[in-house]
Every structure is written in structure tokens, then in C-alpha cells.
Amino acid sequence: MTTTLITGIGELTTNVASPDDRFGTLHDAAVMIDGGRIAWIGSTADAPAADDVVDAGGRAVLPGFVDSHTHLVFGGDRADEFEARMTGVPYAAGGIRRTVTATRAATDDELRARLAGFVDELHAQGTTTFEIKTGYDLTVEGEARLARLASEVTPEVTYLGAHVVPAEYADDREAYVDLVCGEMLDAVAPHAKWFDVFCEKGAFTPDETRRILLAGVGADLLPRLHGNQLAYGEGVQIAVEFGAWSVDHCTYLSDEDVAALAASDTVATLLPGVEFSTRQPYPDARRLIDAGVIVAIASDCNPGSSFTSSMPLMIALAVREMGMTPAEAVWAATAGGARALHRDDVGSIAPGMRADLVLLDAPTRVHLAYRAGVPIIDTVWKDGVAL
């Protein structure tokens, strides 16, 4: 099996904590890849021989980004909504129904081709692991179709039948919740690992959320939650109550919410692309980190509120707008995302981990925020293969 040595790394971010540095930063380092896994890490001077050698030339290497929240299987476009928001129209959850209409009208091949384009975008920007949610069809067969298409490109598929109540059930919410908890769940579960609920005004109430979470747990899917995006609410508390692996958005948090997160293993996944696109207030990552909460950042790539797949942009926004240091933002975009996806094989660089790596055309990780908007991703390795 061919081995590859990346040598001459000016700054290597391993995310393997030491007493002096929780980000595991090494200098003048080298990494050996063997069989799609990390085989060795050390100094360039001590590097073993390898079949292939890549000279990083003093540039930075870090783990591949882990985007733990995306909505990549959909039809249509909502650029007009973005334009309207930029002139002062407030963001609301109802626009999702427009994407539902367009997605239902799209063929498998159309959705598959668009999805492939998004995956190429992700890879080009350093993302090597990503989650995809359903939620843009909201019928039994349609949600199963979206989950099946998503499963062709990632094992991290989330059932989000509880995205909004579709128009045809506007006068009978209880019947739609019954569907989400019953026939729709049965159809989607074979293709999914996770399930999610949008617990928010305009989406699902706390009581409906609890009922859907109980059904998902009963189907052996792992819980996640959209919560506290548009206003203070019960989403975070419900996520902690159910042991959700992640509660996403977390824009409006009470002191009790922060304390509950800090006392739990639930990851607070922040989605700064949403605030950038909707002009809502940014979450306070500094408050969460200082309280001891596990924090991840993700793109929430979707056609309505965050139509970007760029994790480098998320890092820049987290640093500029949410109080994170560059090192914390990179950790949140890599190891934090891995925690949110219950993955112990990605998000860090250590022997035995998947060889998912990013070489920057820059000397340090700081440049991801310092040179915001500049394409400084030089090379991306997924399972040891350069993409």
C-alpha cells in the first residue's frame, strides 16, 4: 500500500490537546499517511521514508473541516428573498415552503446533479465530512427520496420531516405530526442516522417537538435539534433533556440555557452564515466557550437563510462577529463538528484517525480569518487521497 509523507509543515493543528496547548499545535512537523489513515506524526527531522513525499514548504496543515449542519438536497432558488432582506424585509421560517414546491417538482437526476456540485464545492473549500438533512419535500415518498439521495454521498443523513408544516396540512397540524412520527419516519429511517426538529415559532411547538423526538428515539435514530434561532424558547432545554448530540443555532440563550448546555454533552452548533444572510444578531460564542460549553460551527448551507458552503467563511465570521479566537474557530469547524456528529475518526490529526487533511497556502491557521474570502485552500486529502 502506498505511503505518503507530508513534510515541512510550518504549523500543524492536530486538535490533540497537551497541557500547554489544547489545539495540539506543532511546528516544523510531518505527517505520514498509510492506507487512508494517519500512521505517524512528528518533526520533519525525524520523518520516516515514504513512497510519496509532499513538501508543505512551511505552510499550515489542519484537519479537514467537518460541516455538521447542511440542507443540500433541494430544488429551486430564493435569491429574491435574500434581496428583499437586504432592503429590510425580516427573515421568517415560511419561505421553506417555496423550496418544498420546487423540490417536489425536481427529478432524481436533477437533484443528484445539483448535490454533486455542492459536494465539489465542499471539497474545494476543505470540507471532508458533512451532514445532510431532508426536509424539503415533506411527503412520505419524497422525504425517503431525499434521504436516499443524501446517503449516496454521506453516511451523516438526518431526517427532518419536522422542518415546517406543509401547506396541505395547515389546518390539521396534528395529522402532520402523526405522519412525521409514523409512516414518514418508517420510510426514511432505513436511509438515515439522525433525526431533527425545527423547534421554533412558525415551525414546531415544544410539545410537538417532544413527541417527535420520542418517536425518533424509538426508531433508533440519534437526536439533533434546531433551537433558539429566532427568539428565546425551550429548544435548548429540550435538546439537553433528550440527550441530543447537537442543538443548532443557539442565537437567543438565557443563563439557564447556557448552564444546561455546560452541564451536558450536547454540542452548541453555531451557524454564522445564517446571521450573515438574515441580518439577525450573531450568537455569543465567547459566552458559551467561557461557560464550558462544547461549541461547533457549521455552514447551514440552504437556499433560504445561508446559501454558502464555505467553512472558511464560517471561521472568519466566528472570529469577527462571535468572539472566537482563530484557533477556537478552527477547532469548532473540525473537532467540534466531529463531536456534533458523534465521530471519533475525523476532526483531529493523530495516528489511527482518517487521513482527512487540508494544506493551506498560508503559514498559519489565522489566515483563514485574516484573509477572509481569499481561496487559500491548496490541497485537500480525503481518506489519504488528494481530491
C-alpha positions as semicolon CSV with decimal commas, in nm:
position;residue;x (nm);y (nm);z (nm)
1;M;0,000;0,000;0,000
2;T;0,139;0,341;-0,095
3;T;0,251;0,570;0,185
4;T;0,254;0,949;0,164
5;L;0,463;1,182;0,378
6;I;0,367;1,548;0,414
7;T;0,681;1,719;0,538
8;G;0,799;2,072;0,606
9;I;0,471;2,174;0,776
10;G;0,522;2,516;0,929
11;E;0,220;2,488;1,160
12;L;0,030;2,163;1,217
13;T;-0,302;2,183;1,403
14;T;-0,370;1,836;1,542
15;N;-0,651;1,914;1,792
16;V;-0,479;1,667;2,025
17;A;-0,459;1,867;2,346
18;S;-0,145;1,897;2,554
19;P;-0,101;2,064;2,896
20;D;0,029;2,376;2,721
21;D;-0,194;2,387;2,412
22;R;-0,543;2,243;2,378
23;F;-0,521;2,280;1,999
24;G;-0,221;2,050;1,969
25;T;-0,010;2,286;1,757
26;L;0,321;2,155;1,622
27;H;0,586;2,338;1,419
28;D;0,827;2,210;1,155
29;A;0,620;1,894;1,153
30;A;0,550;1,597;0,928
31;V;0,256;1,356;0,885
32;M;0,265;1,005;0,740
33;I;-0,043;0,866;0,562
34;D;-0,081;0,491;0,512
35;G;-0,394;0,317;0,385
36;G;-0,617;0,617;0,424
37;R;-0,523;0,668;0,789
38;I;-0,271;0,875;0,980
39;A;0,022;0,646;1,055
40;W;0,275;0,880;1,218
41;I;0,322;1,240;1,333
42;G;0,646;1,405;1,436
43;S;0,915;1,652;1,346
44;T;1,037;1,690;0,989
45;A;1,386;1,592;1,104
46;D;1,260;1,255;1,231
47;A;1,027;1,174;0,941
48;P;1,042;0,815;0,810
49;A;1,079;0,724;0,445
50;A;0,766;0,710;0,229
51;D;0,664;0,617;-0,124
52;D;0,546;0,972;-0,199
53;V;0,661;1,297;-0,039
54;V;0,473;1,628;-0,036
55;D;0,675;1,928;0,079
56;A;0,445;2,175;0,256
57;G;0,715;2,440;0,228
58;G;0,648;2,591;0,568
59;R;0,272;2,620;0,513
60;A;-0,005;2,520;0,756
61;V;-0,190;2,186;0,772
62;L;-0,506;2,121;0,970
63;P;-0,782;1,858;0,985
64;G;-1,044;1,857;0,712
65;F;-1,345;2,064;0,806
66;V;-1,649;1,884;0,948
67;D;-1,971;2,058;0,842
68;S;-2,230;1,913;1,077
69;H;-2,536;2,103;0,950
70;T;-2,637;2,134;0,584
71;H;-2,953;2,112;0,371
72;L;-2,801;2,022;0,034
73;V;-3,078;1,827;-0,141
74;F;-3,328;2,076;-0,278
75;G;-3,467;2,236;-0,590
76;G;-3,521;2,597;-0,683
77;D;-3,370;2,925;-0,573
78;R;-3,466;3,202;-0,329
79;A;-3,234;3,484;-0,427
80;D;-3,529;3,720;-0,433
81;E;-3,582;3,662;-0,060
82;F;-3,219;3,748;0,009
83;E;-3,251;4,065;-0,195
84;A;-3,566;4,160;-0,005
85;R;-3,397;4,104;0,331
86;M;-3,117;4,335;0,228
87;T;-3,380;4,607;0,185
88;G;-3,527;4,547;0,529
89;V;-3,780;4,264;0,498
90;P;-3,740;4,045;0,812
91;Y;-3,650;3,678;0,789
92;A;-3,926;3,426;0,867
93;A;-3,944;3,046;0,853
94;G;-4,226;3,033;0,596
95;G;-4,002;3,056;0,288
96;I;-3,917;2,690;0,335
97;R;-4,247;2,603;0,169
98;R;-4,128;2,764;-0,157
99;T;-3,832;2,526;-0,165
100;V;-4,065;2,235;-0,088
101;T;-4,265;2,314;-0,402
102;A;-3,952;2,332;-0,620
103;T;-3,800;2,018;-0,470
104;R;-4,112;1,811;-0,524
105;A;-4,103;1,913;-0,891
106;A;-3,737;1,816;-0,943
107;T;-3,634;1,475;-1,076
108;D;-3,389;1,244;-0,903
109;D;-3,128;1,318;-1,169
110;E;-3,171;1,693;-1,128
111;L;-3,133;1,672;-0,751
112;R;-2,842;1,430;-0,779
113;A;-2,655;1,656;-1,023
114;R;-2,703;1,961;-0,805
115;L;-2,593;1,767;-0,498
116;A;-2,276;1,656;-0,678
117;G;-2,196;2,019;-0,748
118;F;-2,235;2,108;-0,382
119;V;-2,009;1,820;-0,279
120;D;-1,742;1,951;-0,518
121;E;-1,779;2,294;-0,357
122;L;-1,738;2,148;-0,010
123;H;-1,426;1,956;-0,103
124;A;-1,268;2,254;-0,279
125;Q;-1,311;2,456;0,040
126;G;-1,160;2,197;0,270
127;T;-1,470;2,015;0,396
128;T;-1,416;1,640;0,411
129;T;-1,706;1,528;0,635
130;F;-2,057;1,668;0,612
131;E;-2,413;1,604;0,724
132;I;-2,721;1,647;0,500
133;K;-3,079;1,692;0,618
134;T;-3,404;1,608;0,444
135;G;-3,696;1,842;0,499
136;Y;-3,766;1,993;0,158
137;D;-4,038;1,756;0,042
138;L;-4,248;1,675;0,349
139;T;-4,430;1,378;0,196
140;V;-4,362;1,015;0,283
141;E;-4,214;0,914;-0,052
142;G;-4,044;1,248;-0,103
143;E;-3,861;1,256;0,231
144;A;-3,745;0,897;0,173
145;R;-3,620;1,005;-0,171
146;L;-3,418;1,294;-0,027
147;A;-3,266;1,070;0,240
148;R;-3,174;0,809;-0,020
149;L;-3,005;1,068;-0,244
150;A;-2,818;1,217;0,052
151;S;-2,698;0,872;0,158
152;E;-2,525;0,833;-0,179
153;V;-2,272;1,100;-0,075
154;T;-2,254;1,088;0,307
155;P;-2,331;0,850;0,594
156;E;-2,442;1,151;0,801
157;V;-2,806;1,175;0,688
158;T;-3,065;1,348;0,906
159;Y;-3,442;1,302;0,883
160;L;-3,604;1,647;0,908
161;G;-3,965;1,582;0,826
162;A;-4,030;1,822;1,114
163;H;-3,895;2,122;0,920
164;V;-4,225;2,307;0,881
165;V;-4,587;2,201;0,846
166;P;-4,657;2,184;0,469
167;A;-4,937;2,391;0,319
168;E;-5,168;2,093;0,269
169;Y;-5,171;2,032;0,646
170;A;-5,204;2,396;0,751
171;D;-5,549;2,326;0,902
172;D;-5,454;1,994;1,062
173;R;-5,114;2,018;1,229
174;E;-5,180;1,713;1,445
175;A;-5,227;1,494;1,139
176;Y;-4,892;1,608;1,002
177;V;-4,717;1,538;1,332
178;D;-4,878;1,193;1,324
179;L;-4,730;1,142;0,977
180;V;-4,383;1,259;1,083
181;C;-4,389;1,022;1,381
182;G;-4,534;0,729;1,190
183;E;-4,540;0,642;0,822
184;M;-4,285;0,906;0,717
185;L;-4,041;0,803;0,991
186;D;-4,074;0,438;0,889
187;A;-3,997;0,524;0,527
188;V;-3,695;0,746;0,596
189;A;-3,530;0,560;0,885
190;P;-3,356;0,296;0,668
191;H;-3,162;0,574;0,493
192;A;-3,086;0,796;0,795
193;K;-2,865;0,804;1,103
194;W;-3,009;1,117;1,267
195;F;-3,340;1,294;1,314
196;D;-3,405;1,661;1,378
197;V;-3,687;1,900;1,468
198;F;-3,716;2,274;1,399
199;C;-3,843;2,388;1,740
200;E;-3,932;2,749;1,672
201;K;-4,223;2,989;1,629
202;G;-4,353;2,926;1,278
203;A;-4,228;2,566;1,285
204;F;-4,296;2,319;1,573
205;T;-4,407;2,381;1,929
206;P;-4,226;2,241;2,234
207;D;-4,498;1,979;2,287
208;E;-4,484;1,872;1,921
209;T;-4,104;1,865;1,940
210;R;-4,104;1,632;2,239
211;R;-4,349;1,398;2,070
212;I;-4,138;1,381;1,752
213;L;-3,818;1,329;1,948
214;L;-3,973;1,037;2,134
215;A;-4,072;0,878;1,804
216;G;-3,726;0,924;1,654
217;V;-3,551;0,776;1,956
218;G;-3,794;0,486;1,940
219;A;-3,683;0,424;1,580
220;D;-3,317;0,408;1,692
221;L;-3,221;0,734;1,521
222;L;-2,993;0,980;1,702
223;P;-3,145;1,315;1,808
224;R;-3,047;1,666;1,696
225;L;-3,244;1,989;1,722
226;H;-3,284;2,332;1,562
227;G;-3,343;2,564;1,856
228;N;-3,343;2,922;1,982
229;Q;-3,280;3,075;1,641
230;L;-3,544;3,347;1,615
231;A;-3,632;3,405;1,982
232;Y;-3,588;3,272;2,333
233;G;-3,762;2,937;2,371
234;E;-3,748;2,583;2,504
235;G;-3,540;2,428;2,225
236;V;-3,207;2,414;2,408
237;Q;-3,364;2,275;2,725
238;I;-3,548;2,008;2,526
239;A;-3,229;1,913;2,341
240;V;-3,044;1,863;2,670
241;E;-3,342;1,676;2,817
242;F;-3,330;1,424;2,530
243;G;-2,950;1,396;2,522
244;A;-2,932;1,539;2,170
245;W;-2,585;1,529;2,023
246;S;-2,627;1,885;1,899
247;V;-2,861;2,180;1,925
248;D;-2,811;2,417;1,636
249;H;-2,843;2,797;1,603
250;C;-2,842;2,895;1,976
251;T;-2,879;3,264;1,896
252;Y;-3,110;3,357;2,185
253;L;-2,993;3,191;2,508
254;S;-3,088;3,255;2,868
255;D;-2,841;3,200;3,152
256;E;-3,033;2,880;3,227
257;D;-2,983;2,760;2,869
258;V;-2,608;2,819;2,888
259;A;-2,586;2,642;3,224
260;A;-2,781;2,344;3,091
261;L;-2,551;2,313;2,790
262;A;-2,238;2,344;3,005
263;A;-2,360;2,063;3,231
264;S;-2,433;1,833;2,935
265;D;-2,256;1,666;2,644
266;T;-2,483;1,841;2,392
267;V;-2,286;2,047;2,141
268;A;-2,397;2,402;2,067
269;T;-2,358;2,428;1,690
270;L;-2,345;2,789;1,577
271;L;-2,435;2,883;1,220
272;P;-2,291;3,229;1,146
273;G;-2,380;3,211;0,777
274;V;-2,744;3,245;0,880
275;E;-2,685;3,570;1,067
276;F;-2,474;3,699;0,779
277;S;-2,759;3,627;0,535
278;T;-3,055;3,732;0,751
279;R;-2,909;4,025;0,946
280;Q;-3,014;3,861;1,270
281;P;-2,789;3,904;1,579
282;Y;-2,490;3,670;1,591
283;P;-2,468;3,410;1,870
284;D;-2,224;3,489;2,150
285;A;-1,967;3,212;2,116
286;R;-1,741;3,375;2,375
287;R;-2,010;3,342;2,639
288;L;-2,059;2,974;2,558
289;I;-1,690;2,883;2,547
290;D;-1,614;3,067;2,870
291;A;-1,901;2,877;3,037
292;G;-1,751;2,543;2,930
293;V;-1,999;2,458;2,653
294;I;-1,878;2,242;2,363
295;V;-1,909;2,462;2,054
296;A;-1,912;2,368;1,685
297;I;-1,964;2,587;1,380
298;A;-2,128;2,475;1,056
299;S;-2,248;2,631;0,732
300;D;-2,624;2,552;0,741
301;C;-2,596;2,562;0,361
302;N;-2,955;2,603;0,238
303;P;-3,135;2,813;-0,023
304;G;-3,320;3,040;0,217
305;S;-3,110;3,161;0,508
306;S;-2,746;3,065;0,436
307;F;-2,669;2,976;0,076
308;T;-2,297;2,920;0,128
309;S;-2,096;2,600;0,164
310;S;-1,778;2,778;0,279
311;M;-1,640;2,668;0,614
312;P;-1,351;2,917;0,578
313;L;-1,616;3,190;0,569
314;M;-1,778;3,044;0,882
315;I;-1,440;3,059;1,057
316;A;-1,388;3,422;0,954
317;L;-1,737;3,518;1,074
318;A;-1,691;3,331;1,402
319;V;-1,372;3,527;1,469
320;R;-1,500;3,865;1,353
321;E;-1,858;3,851;1,484
322;M;-1,886;3,587;1,759
323;G;-1,581;3,644;1,980
324;M;-1,381;3,333;1,892
325;T;-1,006;3,324;1,852
326;P;-0,884;3,179;1,519
327;A;-0,769;2,863;1,696
328;E;-1,107;2,820;1,866
329;A;-1,290;2,872;1,538
330;V;-1,077;2,612;1,359
331;W;-1,134;2,368;1,647
332;A;-1,510;2,431;1,628
333;A;-1,506;2,371;1,249
334;T;-1,315;2,044;1,284
335;A;-1,313;1,869;1,623
336;G;-1,633;2,048;1,731
337;G;-1,816;1,932;1,421
338;A;-1,690;1,579;1,479
339;R;-1,832;1,588;1,834
340;A;-2,166;1,712;1,696
341;L;-2,173;1,414;1,459
342;H;-2,064;1,162;1,723
343;R;-1,750;1,085;1,520
344;D;-1,417;0,986;1,675
345;D;-1,234;0,919;1,349
346;V;-1,232;1,271;1,200
347;G;-1,171;1,626;1,320
348;S;-0,824;1,562;1,460
349;I;-0,484;1,452;1,331
350;A;-0,347;1,155;1,524
351;P;-0,232;0,800;1,445
352;G;-0,531;0,586;1,351
353;M;-0,753;0,878;1,250
354;R;-0,881;0,913;0,895
355;A;-0,631;1,099;0,679
356;D;-0,861;1,395;0,611
357;L;-0,626;1,691;0,584
358;V;-0,613;2,044;0,446
359;L;-0,297;2,220;0,330
360;L;-0,333;2,599;0,334
361;D;-0,150;2,831;0,100
362;A;-0,058;3,026;0,414
363;P;0,178;2,985;0,707
364;T;-0,085;2,969;0,986
365;R;-0,450;2,888;1,052
366;V;-0,500;3,255;1,144
367;H;-0,501;3,333;0,771
368;L;-0,842;3,163;0,735
369;A;-0,988;3,468;0,912
370;Y;-0,713;3,718;0,830
371;R;-0,751;3,661;0,452
372;A;-1,129;3,622;0,452
373;G;-1,275;3,548;0,111
374;V;-0,942;3,451;-0,045
375;P;-0,914;3,090;-0,176
376;I;-0,618;2,975;0,035
377;I;-0,710;2,604;0,039
378;D;-0,421;2,449;-0,154
379;T;-0,470;2,071;-0,125
380;V;-0,736;1,855;0,040
381;W;-0,688;1,488;0,128
382;K;-0,990;1,267;0,196
383;D;-0,904;0,922;0,336
384;G;-0,547;0,985;0,226
385;V;-0,634;1,067;-0,136
386;A;-0,574;1,416;-0,273
387;L;-0,902;1,549;-0,415
